[in-house]
C-alpha positions as YAML, in Angstrom:
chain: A
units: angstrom
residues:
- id: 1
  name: UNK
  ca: [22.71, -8.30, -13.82]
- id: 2
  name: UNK
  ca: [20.29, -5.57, -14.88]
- id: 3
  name: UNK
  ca: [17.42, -8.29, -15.37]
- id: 4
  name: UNK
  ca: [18.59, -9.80, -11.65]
- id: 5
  name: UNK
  ca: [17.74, -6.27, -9.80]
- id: 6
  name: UNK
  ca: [14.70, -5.92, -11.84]
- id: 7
  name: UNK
  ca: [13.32, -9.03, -10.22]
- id: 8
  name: UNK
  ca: [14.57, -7.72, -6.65]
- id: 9
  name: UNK
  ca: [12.63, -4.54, -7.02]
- id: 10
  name: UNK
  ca: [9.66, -6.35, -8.26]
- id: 11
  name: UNK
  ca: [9.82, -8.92, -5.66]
- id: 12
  name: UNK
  ca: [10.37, -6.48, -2.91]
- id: 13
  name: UNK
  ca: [7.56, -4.15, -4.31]
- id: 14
  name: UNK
  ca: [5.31, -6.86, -4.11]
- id: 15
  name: UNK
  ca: [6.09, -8.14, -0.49]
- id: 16
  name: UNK
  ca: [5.62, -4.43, 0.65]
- id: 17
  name: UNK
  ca: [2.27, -4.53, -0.79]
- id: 18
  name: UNK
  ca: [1.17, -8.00, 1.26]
- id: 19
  name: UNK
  ca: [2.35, -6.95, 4.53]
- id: 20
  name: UNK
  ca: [1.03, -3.52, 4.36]
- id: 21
  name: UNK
  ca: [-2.39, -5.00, 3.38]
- id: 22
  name: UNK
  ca: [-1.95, -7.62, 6.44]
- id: 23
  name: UNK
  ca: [-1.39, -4.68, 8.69]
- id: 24
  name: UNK
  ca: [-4.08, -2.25, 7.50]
- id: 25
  name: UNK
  ca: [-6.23, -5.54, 7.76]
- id: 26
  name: UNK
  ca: [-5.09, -5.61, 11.26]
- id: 27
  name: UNK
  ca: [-5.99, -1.84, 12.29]
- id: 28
  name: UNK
  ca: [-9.07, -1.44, 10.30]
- id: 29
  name: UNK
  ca: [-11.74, -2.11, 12.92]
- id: 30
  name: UNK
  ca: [-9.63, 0.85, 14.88]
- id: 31
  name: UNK
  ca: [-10.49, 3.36, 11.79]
- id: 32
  name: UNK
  ca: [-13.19, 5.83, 11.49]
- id: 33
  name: UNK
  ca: [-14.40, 5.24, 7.80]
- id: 34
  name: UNK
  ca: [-15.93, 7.55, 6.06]
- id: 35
  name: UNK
  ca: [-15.95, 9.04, 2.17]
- id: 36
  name: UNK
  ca: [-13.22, 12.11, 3.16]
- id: 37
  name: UNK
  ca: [-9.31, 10.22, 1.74]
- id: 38
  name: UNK
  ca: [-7.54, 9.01, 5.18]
- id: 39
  name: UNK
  ca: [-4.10, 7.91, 4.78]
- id: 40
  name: UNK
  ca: [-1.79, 5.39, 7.28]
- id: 41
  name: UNK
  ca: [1.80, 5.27, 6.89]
- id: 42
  name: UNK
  ca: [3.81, 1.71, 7.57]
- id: 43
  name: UNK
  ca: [7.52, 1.85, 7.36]
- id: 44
  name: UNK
  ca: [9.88, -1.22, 6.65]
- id: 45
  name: UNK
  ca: [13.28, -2.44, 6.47]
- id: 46
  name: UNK
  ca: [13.34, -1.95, 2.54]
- id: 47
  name: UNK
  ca: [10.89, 1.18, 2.10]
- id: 48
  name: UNK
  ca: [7.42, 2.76, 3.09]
- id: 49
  name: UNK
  ca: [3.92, 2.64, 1.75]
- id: 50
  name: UNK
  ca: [1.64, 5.03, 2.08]
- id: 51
  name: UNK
  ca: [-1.85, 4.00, 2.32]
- id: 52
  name: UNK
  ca: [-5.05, 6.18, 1.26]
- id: 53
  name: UNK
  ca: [-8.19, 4.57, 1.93]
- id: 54
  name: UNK
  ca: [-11.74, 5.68, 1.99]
- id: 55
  name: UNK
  ca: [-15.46, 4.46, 1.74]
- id: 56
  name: UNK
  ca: [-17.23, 4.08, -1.51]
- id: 57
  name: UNK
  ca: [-20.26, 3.09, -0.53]
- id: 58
  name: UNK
  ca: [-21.35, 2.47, 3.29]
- id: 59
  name: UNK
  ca: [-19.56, -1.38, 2.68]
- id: 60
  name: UNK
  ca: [-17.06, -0.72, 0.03]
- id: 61
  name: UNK
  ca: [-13.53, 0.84, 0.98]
- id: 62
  name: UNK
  ca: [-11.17, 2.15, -1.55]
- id: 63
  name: UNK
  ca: [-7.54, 1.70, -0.87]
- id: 64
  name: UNK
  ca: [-4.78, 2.89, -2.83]
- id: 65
  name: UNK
  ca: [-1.05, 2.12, -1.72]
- id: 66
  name: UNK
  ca: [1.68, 4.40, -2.93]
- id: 67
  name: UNK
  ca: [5.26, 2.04, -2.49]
- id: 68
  name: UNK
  ca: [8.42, 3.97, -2.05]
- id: 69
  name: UNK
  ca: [11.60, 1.65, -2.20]
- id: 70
  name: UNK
  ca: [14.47, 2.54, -0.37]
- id: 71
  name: UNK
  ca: [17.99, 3.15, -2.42]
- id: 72
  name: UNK
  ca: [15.94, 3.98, -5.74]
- id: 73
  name: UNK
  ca: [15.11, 6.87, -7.29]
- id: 74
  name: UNK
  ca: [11.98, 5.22, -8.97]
- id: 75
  name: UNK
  ca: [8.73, 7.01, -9.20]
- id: 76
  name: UNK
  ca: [6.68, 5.26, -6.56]
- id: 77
  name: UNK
  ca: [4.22, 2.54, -7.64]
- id: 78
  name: UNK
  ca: [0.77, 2.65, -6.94]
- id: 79
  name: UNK
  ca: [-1.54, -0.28, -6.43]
- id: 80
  name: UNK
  ca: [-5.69, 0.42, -5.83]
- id: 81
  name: UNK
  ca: [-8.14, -2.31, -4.66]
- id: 82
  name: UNK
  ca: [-11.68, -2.00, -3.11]
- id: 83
  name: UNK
  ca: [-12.58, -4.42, 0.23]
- id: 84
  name: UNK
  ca: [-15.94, -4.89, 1.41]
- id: 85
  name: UNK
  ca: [-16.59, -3.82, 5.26]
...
């Protein structure tokens, strides 16, 4: 039973992650970039994720997602990737 929520939490974690990236992907020609942190909030059914982003260079953005389940008392886990703009 223990292994069976394991996967649930994983699985959820991991669909939180997509869609959030699908919707930042949506709003990002909306955003000011620059180099100072930014951050975007999306809330869902199952939890919220918390999105930082900011440029590297004038076409690299860093984004790091922070993932807060709902019902769990987990530390939240954090996911980083870089796009090109």
């Amino acid at each position: 039973m223990r292994h069976i929520q394991l996967i649930n939490k994983q699985e959820s974690t991991q669909n939180l992650i997509q869609i959030s990236l699908h919707e930042f992907s949506l709003v990002l020609d909306t955003l000011d970039l620059n180099k100072e942190e930014q951050e975007l909030i999306f809330n869902y059914n199952t939890g919220k994720v918390n999105v930082s982003y900011y440029l590297l260079t004038n076409n690299t953005l860093r984004i790091e997602l922070e993932v807060f389940l709902k019902d769990t008392n987990q530390e939240p886990y954090k996911h980083t990737t870089v796009w090109n703009v």
